[in-house]
């Protein structure tokens, strides 16, 4: 079961008590509009032949140029970029990634021949700015009356009884022991975070927040916030991780740690390579202990290493994420929402490139990578629903999925125990409100919150140890076999592996209580 994919790893957001028919709208096979073509009606590939007439009216694309790390950009590479019709936007010398703009359709082909250039490629197929569809829109949220009517037990935040996901990972019990350390910051690399939200403001780390959309850090105050027309995705994710336990709204998995916003999604909702590279580098240089990445890097759902452009994108993001880990960050990413088997021999990708004209292409997921999800060192998180079973939409795959966490599912498929009423995940949205969302986007921040609790308990643990503890402390979950989530008699996915490591749940369900006690 596949569906056209929105850029961020979210599926839908619905309010408390919405009808089942609406809840089903987020399941695989739900329709979404394809991104329109570039302004001239065709994909603007970097290596596409171009006539002199077209070159004269070309618009700029953005590129990454990968050179040897650890040195300043050599003068001859800079000169070559200029000679090829490019302009250097910024350079991350520690990882050897240069961001450049050029209107020359042959820019990448030309610059790859320059001495010292290891790879280069266009980060998009549509002109600057991207020609894209909008996101799914601002979610419907809980009304003031619904918030006021919520009844919580002593010691709970008002909406906490609706958060079935917290006891699912023993976070409620963990909070009796520890809320996490103020010395730990989780960076939400996403669509931006509304730090004015009352659930987020107490724990927000302004110094570790930035706008990276252009590929170059914008440190203007509030630049990390989404505009009113942009997705609430990053705000919801931030709240799932670290919503303060302050008598307001919901409670995060790690309500005592700090959270920062690193905005990498442009106003049209695209997460381009230069922005993602900037995001990881900013996190690395600002003492972030954990990063959450609930998106895939546009415009390619899978980036094939036999394509020179896509190979360069894989290399650039790989360098940045590895650098962040070397600097002390544990990087987690959502597995994706198409019910793909990422360990299969082949997958049909119908949505790439999503910023111009997508078409079906058959790819080998071991050679064509969803980035950053499938990069080495990244903790890949699958989603479960209120019954602890793989969410109907969650990607899976033996050897790919590292761990599982609550991301929600159709209430009709996995109904939570009362008093919770929705099988989706409740969290904050901009404007001081709260709403329901579901997806592996919601699973990854639960795991990121547990990683932050582990780091709080073991402040000197390097990333490798934090990851090892995350896996060893997880509660093993055997394969769900047969997996017929909708009860129609047909198998919806096949799980491979044993109880302690399998393609649906990886090492198992994250355990917040063990994170603060072991």
Short mmCIF file of C-alpha atoms in Angstrom, two decimals:
data_model
loop_
_atom_site.label_atom_id
_atom_site.label_comp_id
_atom_site.label_asym_id
_atom_site.label_seq_id
_atom_site.Cartn_x
_atom_site.Cartn_y
_atom_site.Cartn_z
CA UNK A 1 0.00 0.00 0.00
CA UNK A 2 1.52 3.28 -1.08
CA UNK A 3 0.42 6.85 -1.23
CA UNK A 4 1.75 10.15 -2.51
CA UNK A 5 3.94 11.52 0.26
CA UNK A 6 4.07 14.88 1.93
CA UNK A 7 7.53 16.20 2.63
CA UNK A 8 7.40 16.01 6.40
CA UNK A 9 6.86 12.62 7.99
CA UNK A 10 3.30 13.44 9.04
CA UNK A 11 0.07 12.00 7.81
CA UNK A 12 -2.86 13.92 9.19
CA UNK A 13 -4.05 15.99 12.12
CA UNK A 14 -7.60 15.76 13.46
CA UNK A 15 -9.40 17.04 16.55
CA UNK A 16 -10.76 15.15 19.50
CA UNK A 17 -13.83 13.09 18.65
CA UNK A 18 -13.71 13.45 14.86
CA UNK A 19 -15.57 10.75 12.94
CA UNK A 20 -13.90 7.49 11.94
CA UNK A 21 -14.19 8.35 8.27
CA UNK A 22 -11.90 11.31 8.82
CA UNK A 23 -9.44 9.21 10.81
CA UNK A 24 -9.21 6.78 7.92
CA UNK A 25 -8.15 9.58 5.60
CA UNK A 26 -4.55 9.34 6.78
CA UNK A 27 -4.13 5.67 5.87
CA UNK A 28 -2.06 4.52 2.88
CA UNK A 29 -3.83 4.93 -0.47
CA UNK A 30 -5.32 8.24 0.65
CA UNK A 31 -4.91 10.66 -2.23
CA UNK A 32 -2.76 13.77 -2.37
CA UNK A 33 -2.05 16.20 -5.15
CA UNK A 34 1.15 15.76 -7.12
CA UNK A 35 3.56 18.64 -7.27
CA UNK A 36 3.22 20.69 -10.45
CA UNK A 37 5.87 20.91 -13.12
CA UNK A 38 8.49 23.62 -13.26
CA UNK A 39 7.39 26.90 -14.77
CA UNK A 40 8.32 25.81 -18.28
CA UNK A 41 6.30 22.60 -17.91
CA UNK A 42 9.29 20.26 -17.55
CA UNK A 43 11.77 19.11 -14.93
CA UNK A 44 14.79 21.38 -14.79
CA UNK A 45 17.48 18.71 -14.30
CA UNK A 46 21.02 19.94 -13.70
CA UNK A 47 22.51 17.78 -16.47
CA UNK A 48 19.74 18.31 -19.00
CA UNK A 49 20.87 19.71 -22.37
CA UNK A 50 19.97 23.34 -22.81
CA UNK A 51 19.80 25.47 -25.92
CA UNK A 52 21.39 28.96 -25.90
CA UNK A 53 17.91 30.49 -26.07
CA UNK A 54 16.76 28.59 -22.99
CA UNK A 55 20.01 29.32 -21.17
CA UNK A 56 19.40 33.01 -21.63
CA UNK A 57 16.15 32.86 -19.66
CA UNK A 58 17.14 30.13 -17.19
CA UNK A 59 16.49 30.58 -13.51
CA UNK A 60 18.80 29.46 -10.74
CA UNK A 61 18.99 26.07 -9.12
CA UNK A 62 20.79 25.26 -5.90
CA UNK A 63 23.73 22.83 -5.78
CA UNK A 64 25.98 21.07 -3.31
CA UNK A 65 29.62 20.67 -4.27
CA UNK A 66 31.52 18.14 -2.18
CA UNK A 67 35.28 18.54 -1.79
CA UNK A 68 37.86 17.10 0.57
CA UNK A 69 36.82 17.86 4.18
CA UNK A 70 38.95 19.68 6.70
CA UNK A 71 40.30 22.45 4.54
CA UNK A 72 39.04 25.82 3.44
CA UNK A 73 37.52 25.92 -0.02
CA UNK A 74 40.45 26.12 -2.39
CA UNK A 75 40.75 29.20 -4.55
CA UNK A 76 40.74 27.20 -7.75
CA UNK A 77 37.45 25.49 -6.84
CA UNK A 78 35.90 28.88 -6.05
CA UNK A 79 37.17 30.22 -9.37
CA UNK A 80 35.81 27.16 -11.16
CA UNK A 81 32.40 27.67 -9.59
CA UNK A 82 32.37 31.29 -10.72
CA UNK A 83 33.61 30.36 -14.19
CA UNK A 84 30.81 27.79 -14.50
CA UNK A 85 28.24 30.48 -13.73
CA UNK A 86 27.86 29.71 -10.04
CA UNK A 87 27.80 31.77 -6.85
CA UNK A 88 28.96 30.37 -3.52
CA UNK A 89 26.22 30.78 -0.89
CA UNK A 90 28.16 29.23 1.99
CA UNK A 91 30.83 26.64 2.64
CA UNK A 92 31.01 24.04 5.41
CA UNK A 93 34.74 23.45 5.29
CA UNK A 94 34.84 20.94 8.17
CA UNK A 95 32.85 18.48 6.07
CA UNK A 96 33.82 19.77 2.63
CA UNK A 97 30.34 20.80 1.45
CA UNK A 98 29.83 23.97 -0.59
CA UNK A 99 26.38 25.38 -1.33
CA UNK A 100 26.14 27.25 -4.61
CA UNK A 101 23.50 28.73 -6.91
CA UNK A 102 23.70 28.74 -10.68
CA UNK A 103 21.45 29.33 -13.69
CA UNK A 104 23.75 27.25 -15.88
CA UNK A 105 22.01 23.94 -16.64
CA UNK A 106 25.43 22.34 -17.15
CA UNK A 107 26.84 23.63 -13.88
CA UNK A 108 27.00 20.27 -12.08
CA UNK A 109 28.39 18.45 -15.10
CA UNK A 110 31.07 21.10 -15.48
CA UNK A 111 32.06 21.37 -11.83
CA UNK A 112 32.39 17.60 -11.40
CA UNK A 113 35.40 17.73 -13.74
CA UNK A 114 37.24 20.23 -11.55
CA UNK A 115 40.27 18.95 -9.64
CA UNK A 116 39.40 18.46 -5.96
CA UNK A 117 35.65 18.10 -6.52
CA UNK A 118 34.49 14.68 -5.34
CA UNK A 119 30.82 15.02 -6.28
CA UNK A 120 28.31 17.72 -7.13
CA UNK A 121 24.61 17.82 -7.80
CA UNK A 122 21.49 19.90 -7.97
CA UNK A 123 19.43 19.84 -4.79
CA UNK A 124 16.17 20.38 -6.68
CA UNK A 125 14.60 20.04 -10.12
CA UNK A 126 12.48 23.21 -10.02
CA UNK A 127 13.80 26.78 -10.13
CA UNK A 128 14.37 28.90 -7.05
CA UNK A 129 11.97 29.29 -5.31
CA UNK A 130 10.52 25.78 -5.56
CA UNK A 131 7.29 25.21 -7.46
CA UNK A 132 5.41 22.97 -5.08
CA UNK A 133 2.09 22.02 -3.60
CA UNK A 134 1.20 23.20 -0.14
CA UNK A 135 1.24 20.92 2.88
CA UNK A 136 -1.94 19.23 4.11
CA UNK A 137 -2.88 22.45 5.84
CA UNK A 138 -3.34 23.69 9.36
CA UNK A 139 -4.90 20.93 11.46
CA UNK A 140 -8.20 21.25 13.18
CA UNK A 141 -7.46 21.49 16.86
CA UNK A 142 -9.12 20.94 20.20
CA UNK A 143 -11.69 23.61 20.97
CA UNK A 144 -11.42 25.71 24.11
CA UNK A 145 -14.36 23.78 25.47
CA UNK A 146 -12.66 20.43 24.86
CA UNK A 147 -9.55 21.66 26.64
CA UNK A 148 -11.58 23.01 29.55
CA UNK A 149 -13.55 19.75 29.88
CA UNK A 150 -10.45 17.56 30.18
CA UNK A 151 -10.13 15.90 33.57
CA UNK A 152 -6.70 14.96 34.86
CA UNK A 153 -5.57 13.08 37.94
CA UNK A 154 -3.43 14.85 40.55
CA UNK A 155 0.07 15.41 39.22
CA UNK A 156 -0.99 15.21 35.57
CA UNK A 157 -1.11 18.02 33.04
CA UNK A 158 -4.71 18.70 31.97
CA UNK A 159 -4.60 16.84 28.64
CA UNK A 160 -2.32 14.03 29.78
CA UNK A 161 -5.19 11.50 30.21
CA UNK A 162 -5.65 11.70 26.42
CA UNK A 163 -1.99 10.75 25.86
CA UNK A 164 -2.14 6.95 25.67
CA UNK A 165 1.35 7.11 24.15
CA UNK A 166 3.03 8.05 27.45
CA UNK A 167 2.08 4.90 29.42
CA UNK A 168 2.75 2.86 26.26
CA UNK A 169 6.45 3.58 26.80
CA UNK A 170 6.25 3.91 30.62
CA UNK A 171 6.94 7.63 30.42
CA UNK A 172 4.35 8.30 33.12
CA UNK A 173 6.28 6.04 35.50
CA UNK A 174 9.59 7.52 34.37
CA UNK A 175 8.40 11.01 35.32
CA UNK A 176 8.02 9.87 38.91
CA UNK A 177 11.77 9.28 38.89
CA UNK A 178 13.08 12.01 36.59
CA UNK A 179 11.86 14.54 34.05
CA UNK A 180 15.25 14.73 32.37
CA UNK A 181 18.13 17.16 32.64
CA UNK A 182 18.22 20.84 31.72
CA UNK A 183 21.72 20.16 30.43
CA UNK A 184 20.34 18.11 27.52
CA UNK A 185 18.97 19.74 24.37
CA UNK A 186 17.03 17.97 21.62
CA UNK A 187 17.09 19.78 18.27
CA UNK A 188 13.93 19.51 16.19
CA UNK A 189 15.19 19.73 12.61
CA UNK A 190 11.84 20.40 10.99
CA UNK A 191 9.33 23.00 9.77
CA UNK A 192 10.03 25.40 12.62
CA UNK A 193 8.96 25.58 16.26
CA UNK A 194 6.57 28.02 17.90
CA UNK A 195 8.57 28.75 21.04
CA UNK A 196 5.81 31.03 22.33
CA UNK A 197 3.51 28.05 22.94
CA UNK A 198 2.96 27.68 26.71
CA UNK A 199 3.92 24.00 26.58
CA UNK A 200 7.22 24.73 24.80
CA UNK A 201 8.36 28.14 26.06
CA UNK A 202 9.62 26.91 29.47
CA UNK A 203 12.03 24.44 27.84
CA UNK A 204 13.03 26.28 24.69
CA UNK A 205 16.75 26.67 23.89
CA UNK A 206 17.05 29.86 21.85
CA UNK A 207 20.82 29.65 21.45
CA UNK A 208 20.52 26.29 19.71
CA UNK A 209 17.73 27.49 17.39
CA UNK A 210 18.08 28.87 13.86
CA UNK A 211 16.58 29.15 10.39
CA UNK A 212 18.56 27.05 7.88
CA UNK A 213 16.18 27.20 4.92
CA UNK A 214 18.63 28.90 2.55
CA UNK A 215 21.45 26.56 3.51
CA UNK A 216 23.10 29.33 5.52
CA UNK A 217 22.19 30.01 9.18
CA UNK A 218 19.78 32.88 9.80
CA UNK A 219 20.07 33.82 13.46
CA UNK A 220 17.49 36.61 13.50
CA UNK A 221 15.30 36.40 16.59
CA UNK A 222 12.30 34.16 15.91
CA UNK A 223 13.58 33.04 12.50
CA UNK A 224 13.05 29.44 13.66
CA UNK A 225 9.27 29.92 13.97
CA UNK A 226 6.78 28.79 11.32
CA UNK A 227 4.63 31.48 9.76
CA UNK A 228 0.86 31.29 10.09
CA UNK A 229 0.64 29.64 6.67
CA UNK A 230 3.34 27.03 7.34
CA UNK A 231 3.03 23.54 8.76
CA UNK A 232 2.55 23.00 12.52
CA UNK A 233 4.58 19.80 12.21
CA UNK A 234 7.74 20.96 13.99
CA UNK A 235 5.82 22.48 16.90
CA UNK A 236 3.90 19.23 17.45
CA UNK A 237 7.15 17.23 17.32
CA UNK A 238 8.86 19.57 19.80
CA UNK A 239 5.98 19.18 22.24
CA UNK A 240 5.99 15.41 22.01
CA UNK A 241 9.62 15.48 23.06
CA UNK A 242 9.70 18.15 25.74
CA UNK A 243 6.34 19.77 26.49
CA UNK A 244 6.79 21.11 30.02
CA UNK A 245 5.07 19.46 32.96
CA UNK A 246 3.66 22.79 34.08
CA UNK A 247 -0.06 22.38 34.59
CA UNK A 248 -0.79 23.34 30.99
CA UNK A 249 -1.83 21.15 28.06
CA UNK A 250 0.16 17.98 27.41
CA UNK A 251 3.34 16.42 28.81
CA UNK A 252 6.39 15.54 26.75
CA UNK A 253 8.33 12.29 26.94
CA UNK A 254 11.22 14.22 28.51
CA UNK A 255 9.57 17.30 30.03
CA UNK A 256 12.67 18.41 31.90
CA UNK A 257 15.07 18.66 28.94
CA UNK A 258 15.46 21.56 26.55
CA UNK A 259 14.28 21.64 22.96
CA UNK A 260 15.45 23.81 20.07
CA UNK A 261 13.99 24.60 16.67
CA UNK A 262 16.11 24.28 13.55
CA UNK A 263 13.92 25.29 10.64
CA UNK A 264 14.88 23.54 7.41
CA UNK A 265 11.56 23.50 5.54
CA UNK A 266 10.83 26.30 3.10
CA UNK A 267 7.40 28.01 2.96
CA UNK A 268 6.22 25.42 0.43
CA UNK A 269 7.11 22.58 2.78
CA UNK A 270 10.23 21.27 1.05
CA UNK A 271 13.28 20.01 2.95
CA UNK A 272 16.17 20.58 0.56
CA UNK A 273 19.68 19.20 1.00
CA UNK A 274 21.44 22.49 1.69
CA UNK A 275 18.99 23.24 4.51
CA UNK A 276 19.36 19.78 6.04
CA UNK A 277 23.17 20.03 5.90
CA UNK A 278 22.97 23.41 7.62
CA UNK A 279 20.64 21.94 10.25
CA UNK A 280 22.97 19.11 11.22
CA UNK A 281 25.98 21.44 11.23
CA UNK A 282 24.20 23.98 13.46
CA UNK A 283 23.21 21.23 15.90
CA UNK A 284 26.78 19.94 15.91
CA UNK A 285 28.29 23.33 16.68
CA UNK A 286 25.77 24.27 19.39
CA UNK A 287 26.08 21.42 21.84
CA UNK A 288 22.94 19.53 20.90
CA UNK A 289 22.79 16.02 22.37
CA UNK A 290 19.93 14.61 20.25
CA UNK A 291 18.43 15.54 16.89
CA UNK A 292 15.01 14.50 15.62
CA UNK A 293 14.44 14.26 11.87
CA UNK A 294 10.83 13.59 10.88
CA UNK A 295 11.11 14.23 7.12
CA UNK A 296 12.80 13.04 3.99
CA UNK A 297 15.16 15.21 1.99
CA UNK A 298 13.47 16.52 -1.14
CA UNK A 299 12.93 16.22 -4.04
CA UNK A 300 13.80 12.51 -4.17
CA UNK A 301 12.12 10.08 -1.79
CA UNK A 302 14.99 7.70 -2.56
CA UNK A 303 18.38 9.02 -3.71
CA UNK A 304 20.12 6.62 -6.09
CA UNK A 305 23.89 6.57 -5.86
CA UNK A 306 24.25 5.73 -9.55
CA UNK A 307 22.79 9.15 -10.39
CA UNK A 308 25.47 11.86 -10.08
CA UNK A 309 23.11 14.48 -8.66
CA UNK A 310 21.47 12.18 -6.14
CA UNK A 311 24.85 10.69 -5.16
CA UNK A 312 26.05 14.17 -4.21
CA UNK A 313 22.99 14.76 -2.04
CA UNK A 314 23.54 11.48 -0.17
CA UNK A 315 27.17 12.38 0.39
CA UNK A 316 26.46 15.89 1.63
CA UNK A 317 23.82 14.85 4.17
CA UNK A 318 25.92 11.85 5.24
CA UNK A 319 28.88 14.08 5.97
CA UNK A 320 26.75 16.48 7.99
CA UNK A 321 24.98 13.81 10.06
CA UNK A 322 28.23 11.97 10.75
CA UNK A 323 29.84 15.23 11.85
CA UNK A 324 26.96 15.92 14.24
CA UNK A 325 27.41 12.47 15.77
CA UNK A 326 31.16 12.99 16.13
CA UNK A 327 30.36 16.20 18.00
CA UNK A 328 28.13 14.29 20.43
CA UNK A 329 24.64 14.16 18.91
CA UNK A 330 22.44 11.08 18.60
CA UNK A 331 20.47 11.43 15.37
CA UNK A 332 17.02 9.84 15.06
CA UNK A 333 14.77 9.76 12.00
CA UNK A 334 11.25 8.67 11.09
CA UNK A 335 11.00 5.53 8.96
CA UNK A 336 8.33 6.88 6.59
CA UNK A 337 4.61 6.40 6.06
CA UNK A 338 4.08 4.29 2.93
CA UNK A 339 4.12 0.78 4.44
CA UNK A 340 7.21 0.13 2.32
CA UNK A 341 9.46 -2.80 3.11
CA UNK A 342 12.78 -0.97 3.08
CA UNK A 343 14.60 -4.32 2.98
CA UNK A 344 12.81 -5.43 -0.20
CA UNK A 345 14.66 -6.09 -3.44
CA UNK A 346 12.74 -3.29 -5.12
CA UNK A 347 10.21 -0.56 -4.41
CA UNK A 348 8.13 1.51 -6.82
CA UNK A 349 8.58 5.20 -6.01
CA UNK A 350 5.72 7.21 -7.56
CA UNK A 351 6.46 10.65 -6.07
CA UNK A 352 9.96 11.64 -7.19
CA UNK A 353 10.97 14.29 -8.01
CA UNK A 354 8.22 15.92 -5.98
CA UNK A 355 9.10 19.50 -6.88
CA UNK A 356 8.56 19.15 -10.63
CA UNK A 357 7.10 16.17 -12.51
CA UNK A 358 7.12 12.89 -10.59
CA UNK A 359 6.86 9.53 -12.32
CA UNK A 360 6.91 5.89 -11.28
CA UNK A 361 10.40 4.46 -10.97
CA UNK A 362 11.51 1.12 -9.58
CA UNK A 363 14.41 1.40 -7.16
CA UNK A 364 16.59 -0.87 -5.03
CA UNK A 365 16.34 0.53 -1.47
CA UNK A 366 19.80 -0.80 -0.64
CA UNK A 367 21.25 1.42 -3.38
CA UNK A 368 18.72 4.25 -3.42
CA UNK A 369 18.44 5.76 0.04
CA UNK A 370 15.78 7.68 1.91
CA UNK A 371 17.91 10.37 3.56
CA UNK A 372 18.57 10.90 6.39
CA UNK A 373 16.48 7.86 7.43
CA UNK A 374 18.67 5.18 5.85
CA UNK A 375 22.08 6.76 6.43
CA UNK A 376 24.66 4.94 8.57
CA UNK A 377 24.53 5.96 12.22
CA UNK A 378 20.94 7.23 12.10
CA UNK A 379 18.46 5.60 14.49
CA UNK A 380 15.52 4.64 12.25
CA UNK A 381 12.19 4.64 14.10
CA UNK A 382 9.04 2.73 13.13
CA UNK A 383 5.55 3.63 14.36
CA UNK A 384 3.12 1.70 16.52
CA UNK A 385 -0.51 2.36 17.40
CA UNK A 386 -2.48 2.26 20.63
CA UNK A 387 -2.52 -1.56 20.69
CA UNK A 388 1.26 -1.73 20.33
CA UNK A 389 1.10 -3.09 16.79
CA UNK A 390 2.91 -1.65 13.77
CA UNK A 391 0.94 1.31 12.46
CA UNK A 392 -0.82 0.56 9.19
CA UNK A 393 1.28 3.15 7.35
CA UNK A 394 4.70 2.59 8.94
CA UNK A 395 7.59 1.58 6.74
CA UNK A 396 9.44 -1.49 7.94
CA UNK A 397 12.31 -3.77 7.02
CA UNK A 398 14.68 -6.20 8.74
CA UNK A 399 18.05 -4.56 9.26
CA UNK A 400 16.64 -1.11 8.53
CA UNK A 401 14.28 -0.44 11.45
CA UNK A 402 16.23 0.07 14.67
CA UNK A 403 13.44 0.66 17.17
CA UNK A 404 9.73 1.36 17.51
CA UNK A 405 7.71 4.03 19.31
CA UNK A 406 4.11 5.29 19.38
CA UNK A 407 3.16 7.24 16.27
CA UNK A 408 -0.57 6.56 16.24
CA UNK A 409 -2.89 4.76 13.86
CA UNK A 410 -6.52 4.84 12.81
CA UNK A 411 -8.69 4.67 15.91
CA UNK A 412 -10.74 2.06 14.05
CA UNK A 413 -7.65 -0.15 13.75
CA UNK A 414 -6.08 0.46 17.15
CA UNK A 415 -8.39 1.94 19.79
CA UNK A 416 -6.77 3.18 23.01
CA UNK A 417 -8.03 2.34 26.48
CA UNK A 418 -10.22 5.02 28.12
CA UNK A 419 -10.07 7.83 28.98
CA UNK A 420 -8.11 8.36 25.73
CA UNK A 421 -10.50 8.54 22.80
CA UNK A 422 -8.27 8.86 19.73
CA UNK A 423 -5.65 6.49 18.37
CA UNK A 424 -3.62 9.46 17.16
CA UNK A 425 -1.00 11.49 19.04
CA UNK A 426 -2.00 14.66 20.88
CA UNK A 427 0.48 17.53 20.94
CA UNK A 428 0.84 21.30 20.75
CA UNK A 429 0.30 23.30 17.57
CA UNK A 430 1.11 26.99 16.98
CA UNK A 431 -1.06 29.62 18.59
CA UNK A 432 -1.24 28.03 22.03
CA UNK A 433 -3.47 25.17 20.89
CA UNK A 434 -3.34 21.36 20.73
CA UNK A 435 -4.29 18.85 18.07
CA UNK A 436 -3.98 15.24 16.96
CA UNK A 437 -1.47 14.00 14.40
CA UNK A 438 -0.17 10.58 13.35
CA UNK A 439 2.77 9.16 11.44
CA UNK A 440 6.30 7.92 11.91
CA UNK A 441 6.90 11.67 12.37
CA UNK A 442 5.26 11.24 15.75
CA UNK A 443 7.11 8.01 16.56
CA UNK A 444 10.60 9.41 16.09
CA UNK A 445 10.20 12.21 18.69
CA UNK A 446 9.05 9.64 21.27
CA UNK A 447 12.31 7.77 20.72
CA UNK A 448 14.24 11.06 20.73
CA UNK A 449 12.68 11.89 24.09
CA UNK A 450 13.79 8.54 25.50
CA UNK A 451 17.29 9.10 24.11
CA UNK A 452 17.30 12.46 25.92
CA UNK A 453 16.33 10.72 29.17
CA UNK A 454 19.18 8.25 28.69
CA UNK A 455 21.60 11.11 28.10
CA UNK A 456 20.22 12.80 31.23
CA UNK A 457 20.87 9.64 33.26
CA UNK A 458 24.31 9.09 31.70
CA UNK A 459 25.58 12.61 30.97
CA UNK A 460 29.01 11.48 29.82
CA UNK A 461 27.77 8.72 27.52
CA UNK A 462 28.90 9.17 23.89
CA UNK A 463 26.35 8.71 21.11
CA UNK A 464 27.32 5.08 20.53
CA UNK A 465 26.55 4.21 24.16
CA UNK A 466 23.29 6.17 24.19
CA UNK A 467 22.16 4.23 21.12
CA UNK A 468 23.26 0.92 22.64
CA UNK A 469 21.26 1.67 25.79
CA UNK A 470 18.26 2.74 23.71
CA UNK A 471 18.27 -0.69 22.04
CA UNK A 472 19.14 -2.87 25.04
CA UNK A 473 16.59 -1.16 27.29
CA UNK A 474 13.81 -1.47 24.71
CA UNK A 475 11.01 -3.97 25.34
CA UNK A 476 11.30 -6.72 22.74
CA UNK A 477 8.23 -7.10 20.53
CA UNK A 478 7.83 -10.23 18.38
CA UNK A 479 6.61 -10.07 14.81
CA UNK A 480 2.90 -9.48 14.33
CA UNK A 481 2.06 -12.53 12.20
CA UNK A 482 -0.20 -12.50 10.35
CA UNK A 483 -0.40 -8.74 9.95
CA UNK A 484 -3.91 -7.96 8.70
CA UNK A 485 -4.41 -4.55 10.28
CA UNK A 486 -7.74 -3.79 8.61
CA UNK A 487 -9.21 -7.26 9.10
CA UNK A 488 -10.09 -7.81 5.45
CA UNK A 489 -8.43 -11.21 5.24
CA UNK A 490 -5.44 -9.94 3.25
CA UNK A 491 -1.91 -9.69 4.63
CA UNK A 492 -0.92 -6.03 4.71
CA UNK A 493 2.80 -6.49 5.44
CA UNK A 494 5.23 -9.29 6.24
CA UNK A 495 7.50 -9.14 9.29
CA UNK A 496 10.87 -10.90 9.20
CA UNK A 497 13.15 -11.67 12.12
CA UNK A 498 12.89 -12.88 15.69
CA UNK A 499 11.59 -11.46 18.94
CA UNK A 500 14.72 -9.50 19.78
CA UNK A 501 15.23 -7.93 16.34
CA UNK A 502 12.77 -7.83 13.48
CA UNK A 503 11.61 -5.73 10.59
CA UNK A 504 8.50 -4.26 12.26
CA UNK A 505 9.88 -3.21 15.64
CA UNK A 506 13.67 -3.43 15.41
CA UNK A 507 15.00 -3.92 18.96
CA UNK A 508 11.51 -3.32 20.34
CA UNK A 509 9.47 -0.57 21.97
CA UNK A 510 11.40 2.27 23.58
CA UNK A 511 11.29 2.21 27.39
CA UNK A 512 11.35 5.56 29.20
CA UNK A 513 11.35 4.01 32.69
CA UNK A 514 14.49 2.00 32.01
CA UNK A 515 16.03 5.15 30.55
CA UNK A 516 15.90 6.90 33.92
CA UNK A 517 16.58 3.91 36.18
CA UNK A 518 19.29 1.89 34.44
#
